[in-house]
CSV table of C-alpha atoms in Angstrom, one decimal:
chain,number,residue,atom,x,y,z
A,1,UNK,CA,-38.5,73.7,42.5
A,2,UNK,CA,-34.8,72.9,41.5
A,3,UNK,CA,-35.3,72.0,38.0
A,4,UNK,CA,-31.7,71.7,37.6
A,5,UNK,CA,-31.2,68.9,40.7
A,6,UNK,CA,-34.3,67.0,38.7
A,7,UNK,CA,-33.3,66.8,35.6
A,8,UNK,CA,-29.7,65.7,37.1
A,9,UNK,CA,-31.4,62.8,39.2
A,10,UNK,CA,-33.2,62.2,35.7
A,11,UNK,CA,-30.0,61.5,34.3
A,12,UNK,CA,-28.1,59.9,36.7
A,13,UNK,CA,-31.2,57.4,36.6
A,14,UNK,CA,-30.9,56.7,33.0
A,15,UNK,CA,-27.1,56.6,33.3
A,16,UNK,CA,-27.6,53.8,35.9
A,17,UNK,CA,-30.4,51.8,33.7
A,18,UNK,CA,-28.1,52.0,30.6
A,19,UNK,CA,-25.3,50.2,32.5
A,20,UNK,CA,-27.9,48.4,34.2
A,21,UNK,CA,-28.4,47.2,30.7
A,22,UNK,CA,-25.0,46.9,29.6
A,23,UNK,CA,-24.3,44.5,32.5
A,24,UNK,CA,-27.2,41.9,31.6
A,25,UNK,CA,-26.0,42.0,28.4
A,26,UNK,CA,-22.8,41.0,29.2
A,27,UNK,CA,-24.0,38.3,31.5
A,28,UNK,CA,-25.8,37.3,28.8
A,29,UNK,CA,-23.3,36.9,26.3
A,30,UNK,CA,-20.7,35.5,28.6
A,31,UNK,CA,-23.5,32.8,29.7
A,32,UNK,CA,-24.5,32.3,25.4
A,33,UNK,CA,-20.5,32.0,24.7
A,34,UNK,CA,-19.9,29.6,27.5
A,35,UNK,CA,-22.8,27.4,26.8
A,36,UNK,CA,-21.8,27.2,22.7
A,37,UNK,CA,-18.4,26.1,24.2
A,38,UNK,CA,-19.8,24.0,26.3
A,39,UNK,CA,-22.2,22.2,23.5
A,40,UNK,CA,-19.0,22.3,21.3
A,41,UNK,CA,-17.3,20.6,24.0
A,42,UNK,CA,-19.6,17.7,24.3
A,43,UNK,CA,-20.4,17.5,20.8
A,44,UNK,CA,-16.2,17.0,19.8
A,45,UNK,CA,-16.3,14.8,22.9
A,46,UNK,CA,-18.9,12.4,22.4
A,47,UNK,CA,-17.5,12.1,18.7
A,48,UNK,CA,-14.3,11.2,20.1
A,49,UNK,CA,-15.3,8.5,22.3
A,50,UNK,CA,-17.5,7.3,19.3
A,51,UNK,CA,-14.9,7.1,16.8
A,52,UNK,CA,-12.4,5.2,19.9
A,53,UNK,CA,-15.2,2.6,20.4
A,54,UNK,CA,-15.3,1.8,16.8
A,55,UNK,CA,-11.4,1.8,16.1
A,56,UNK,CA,-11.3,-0.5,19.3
A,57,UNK,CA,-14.0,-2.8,18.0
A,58,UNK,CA,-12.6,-2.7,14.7
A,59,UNK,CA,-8.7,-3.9,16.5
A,60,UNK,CA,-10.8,-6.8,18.4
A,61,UNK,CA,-12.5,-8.4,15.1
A,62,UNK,CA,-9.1,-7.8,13.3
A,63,UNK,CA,-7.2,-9.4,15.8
A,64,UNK,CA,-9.7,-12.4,16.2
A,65,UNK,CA,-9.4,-12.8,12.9
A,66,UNK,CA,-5.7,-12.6,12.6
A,67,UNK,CA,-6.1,-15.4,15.3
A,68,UNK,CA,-7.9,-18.0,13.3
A,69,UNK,CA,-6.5,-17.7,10.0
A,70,UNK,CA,-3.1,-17.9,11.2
A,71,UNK,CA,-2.3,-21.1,10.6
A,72,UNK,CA,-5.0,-21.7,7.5
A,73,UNK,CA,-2.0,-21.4,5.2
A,74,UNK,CA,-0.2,-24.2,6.7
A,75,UNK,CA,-3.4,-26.5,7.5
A,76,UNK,CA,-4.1,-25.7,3.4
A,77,UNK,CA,-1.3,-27.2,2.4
A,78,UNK,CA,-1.2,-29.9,4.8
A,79,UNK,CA,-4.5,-30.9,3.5
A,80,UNK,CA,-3.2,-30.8,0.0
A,81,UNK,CA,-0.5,-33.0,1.0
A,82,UNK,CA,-2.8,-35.9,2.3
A,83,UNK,CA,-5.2,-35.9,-0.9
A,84,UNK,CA,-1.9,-36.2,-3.0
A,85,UNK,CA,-0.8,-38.9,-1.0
A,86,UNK,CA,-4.3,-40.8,-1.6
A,87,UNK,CA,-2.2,-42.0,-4.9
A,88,UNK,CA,0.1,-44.1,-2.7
A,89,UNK,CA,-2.7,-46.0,-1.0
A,90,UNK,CA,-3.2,-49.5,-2.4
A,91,UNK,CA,-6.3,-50.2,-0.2
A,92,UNK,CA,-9.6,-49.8,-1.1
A,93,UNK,CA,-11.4,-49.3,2.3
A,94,UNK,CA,-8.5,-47.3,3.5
A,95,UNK,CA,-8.0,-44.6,0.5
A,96,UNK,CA,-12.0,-44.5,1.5
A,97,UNK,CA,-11.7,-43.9,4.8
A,98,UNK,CA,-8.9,-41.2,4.4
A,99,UNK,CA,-10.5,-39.3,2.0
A,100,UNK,CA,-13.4,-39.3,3.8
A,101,UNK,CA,-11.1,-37.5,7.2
A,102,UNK,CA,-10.1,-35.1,4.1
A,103,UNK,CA,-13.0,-34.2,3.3
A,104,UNK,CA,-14.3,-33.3,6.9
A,105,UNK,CA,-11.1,-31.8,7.4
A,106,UNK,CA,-11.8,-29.4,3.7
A,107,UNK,CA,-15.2,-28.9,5.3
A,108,UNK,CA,-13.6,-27.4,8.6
A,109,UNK,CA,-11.6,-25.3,6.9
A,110,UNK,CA,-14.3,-23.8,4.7
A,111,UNK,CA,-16.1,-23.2,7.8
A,112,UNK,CA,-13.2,-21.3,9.5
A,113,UNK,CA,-12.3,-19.5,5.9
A,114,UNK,CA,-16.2,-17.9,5.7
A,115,UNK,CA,-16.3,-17.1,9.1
A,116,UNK,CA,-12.9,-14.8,9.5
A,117,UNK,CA,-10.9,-14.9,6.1
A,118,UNK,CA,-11.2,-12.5,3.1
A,119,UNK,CA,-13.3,-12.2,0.8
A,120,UNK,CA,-10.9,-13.0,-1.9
A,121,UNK,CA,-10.1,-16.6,0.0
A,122,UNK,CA,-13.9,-17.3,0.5
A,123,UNK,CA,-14.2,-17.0,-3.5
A,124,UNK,CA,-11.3,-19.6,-3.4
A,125,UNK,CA,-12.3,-22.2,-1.4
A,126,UNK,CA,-16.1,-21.7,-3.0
A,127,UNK,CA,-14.9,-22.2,-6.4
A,128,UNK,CA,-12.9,-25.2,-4.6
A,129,UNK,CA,-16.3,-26.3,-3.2
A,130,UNK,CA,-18.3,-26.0,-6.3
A,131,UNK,CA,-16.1,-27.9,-8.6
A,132,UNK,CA,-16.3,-30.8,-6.3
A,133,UNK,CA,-19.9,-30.6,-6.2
A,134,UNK,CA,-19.7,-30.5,-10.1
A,135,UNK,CA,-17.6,-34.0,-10.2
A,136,UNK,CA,-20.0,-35.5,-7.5
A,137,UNK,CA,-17.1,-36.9,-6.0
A,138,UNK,CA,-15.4,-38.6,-8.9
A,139,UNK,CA,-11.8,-37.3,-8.8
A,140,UNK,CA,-11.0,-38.6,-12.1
A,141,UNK,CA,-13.2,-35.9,-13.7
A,142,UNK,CA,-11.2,-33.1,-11.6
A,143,UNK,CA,-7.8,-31.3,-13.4
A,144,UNK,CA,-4.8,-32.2,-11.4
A,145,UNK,CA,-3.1,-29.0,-12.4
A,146,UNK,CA,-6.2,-26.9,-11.5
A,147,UNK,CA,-6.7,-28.7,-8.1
A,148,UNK,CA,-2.8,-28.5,-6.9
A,149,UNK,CA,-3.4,-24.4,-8.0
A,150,UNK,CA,-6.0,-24.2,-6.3
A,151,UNK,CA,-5.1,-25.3,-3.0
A,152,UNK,CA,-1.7,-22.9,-2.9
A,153,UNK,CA,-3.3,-20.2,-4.0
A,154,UNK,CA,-5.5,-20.1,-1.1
A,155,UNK,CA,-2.7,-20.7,0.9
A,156,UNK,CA,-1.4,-17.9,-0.7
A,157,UNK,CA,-3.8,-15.6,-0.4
A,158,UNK,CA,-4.3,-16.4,3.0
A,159,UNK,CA,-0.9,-16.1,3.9
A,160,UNK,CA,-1.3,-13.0,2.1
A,161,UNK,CA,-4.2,-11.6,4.3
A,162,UNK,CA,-2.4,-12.5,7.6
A,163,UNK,CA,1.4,-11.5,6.7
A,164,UNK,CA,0.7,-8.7,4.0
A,165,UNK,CA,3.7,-11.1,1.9
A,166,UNK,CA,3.0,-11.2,-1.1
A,167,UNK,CA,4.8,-14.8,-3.0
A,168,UNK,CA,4.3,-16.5,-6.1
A,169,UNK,CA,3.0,-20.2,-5.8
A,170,UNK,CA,5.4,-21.1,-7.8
A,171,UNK,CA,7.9,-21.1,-4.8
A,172,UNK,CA,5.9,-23.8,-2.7
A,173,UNK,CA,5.3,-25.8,-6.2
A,174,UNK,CA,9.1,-26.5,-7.0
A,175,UNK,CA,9.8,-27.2,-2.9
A,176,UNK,CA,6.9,-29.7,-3.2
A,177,UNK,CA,6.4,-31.6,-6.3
A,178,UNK,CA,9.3,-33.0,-7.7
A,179,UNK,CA,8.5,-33.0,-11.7
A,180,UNK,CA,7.6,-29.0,-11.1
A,181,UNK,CA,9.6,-28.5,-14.4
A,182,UNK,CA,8.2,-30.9,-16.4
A,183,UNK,CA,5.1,-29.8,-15.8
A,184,UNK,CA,5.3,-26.4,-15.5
A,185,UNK,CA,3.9,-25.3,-18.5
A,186,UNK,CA,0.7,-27.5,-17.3
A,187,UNK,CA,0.5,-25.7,-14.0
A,188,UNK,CA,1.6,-22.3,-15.0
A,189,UNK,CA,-1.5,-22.2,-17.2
A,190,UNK,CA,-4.1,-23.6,-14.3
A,191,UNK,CA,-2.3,-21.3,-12.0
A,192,UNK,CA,-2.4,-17.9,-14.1
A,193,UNK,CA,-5.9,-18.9,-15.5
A,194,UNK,CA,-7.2,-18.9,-11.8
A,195,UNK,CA,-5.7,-16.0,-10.9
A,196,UNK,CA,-7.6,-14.3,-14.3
A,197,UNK,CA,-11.0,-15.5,-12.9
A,198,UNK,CA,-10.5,-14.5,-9.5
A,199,UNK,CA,-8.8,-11.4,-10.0
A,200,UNK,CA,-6.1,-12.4,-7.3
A,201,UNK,CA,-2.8,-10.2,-7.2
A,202,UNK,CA,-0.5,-10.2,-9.8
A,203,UNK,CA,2.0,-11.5,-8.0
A,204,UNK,CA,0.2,-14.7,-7.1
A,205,UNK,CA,1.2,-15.2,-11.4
A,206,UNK,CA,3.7,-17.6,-12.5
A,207,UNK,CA,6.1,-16.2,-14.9
């Protein structure tokens, strides 16, 4: 017997199973790498798309927001105008019947302020809300000063929220009322006292 040819069929047989064995290796790597990528892929992916969908959704409720508080500021101060010209009405039934469309008009705009403005003009119009609770309706037992602040700083901060403009009430205050100066000392001190209590910009201060 040719021991020699054996023993080199032998070897060439274990030659061929050891790359035999290198090659499924290989495969088997190459298929493991692919498949991490492939997982990695899908994983960065789907994260992706997530974080899109909630940056989308996010733009949506800003911008449906943005659309009904955009003209709050001026419906504010409209409002304000109306209850200061309640003063000017000589008739009973009537200065009834117009504060009562003020009031239902307030109440519209509290409804629109808690359902798309900031939290910082929901504290507003609540405090707003819960002083005239507290006077059960009797004006009289109201401060002017406090009320007139009131009403422009949520303007304000509104105006704020949808503009990023930051103003000082005092601005509005000497267009509209025409003894601003001498009462400003009054409603400097309503103004900045409001702004203490609800921790409102310091811009929204009257120096």
């Amino acid at each position: 017997m040719d021991y020699a040819c054996i023993l080199g069929v032998m070897v060439n047989s274990a030659s061929e199973k050891a790359t035999m064995s290198d090659d499924l290796k290989g495969a088997i790597i190459t298929a493991l790498v692919t498949g991490i990528i492939s997982i990695i892929g899908f994983v960065i992916t789907n994260h992706s798309m997530k974080k899109n969908f909630e940056n989308e959704l996010k733009r949506q409720r800003d911008n449906i927001a943005l659309e009904k508080m955009a003209t709050m500021p001026y419906e504010v101060l409209q409002l304000m105008d109306k209850m200061m010209e309640l003063e000017d009405i000589d008739n009973d039934n009537q200065k009834q019947v117009t504060l009562d469309m003020n009031l239902k008009r307030f109440k519209e705009i509290m409804n629109t302020i808690y359902s798309y403005g900031s939290e910082r003009a929901i504290e507003i119009v609540s405090l707003m809300q819960k002083e005239n609770y507290a006077a059960n309706g009797n004006m009289a037992d109201l401060d002017n000063y406090r009320i007139i602040s009131e009403y422009v700083l949520l303007a304000t901060q509104i105006k704020y929220d949808v503009t990023e403009i930051s103003v000082s009430p005092e601005l509005w205050l000497q267009m509209r009322l025409n003894d601003y100066y001498e009462n400003k000392e009054k409603i400097k001190n309503a103004n900045n006292k409001l702004v203490d209590e609800l921790k409102l910009r310091k811009e929204f201060k009257i120096k």
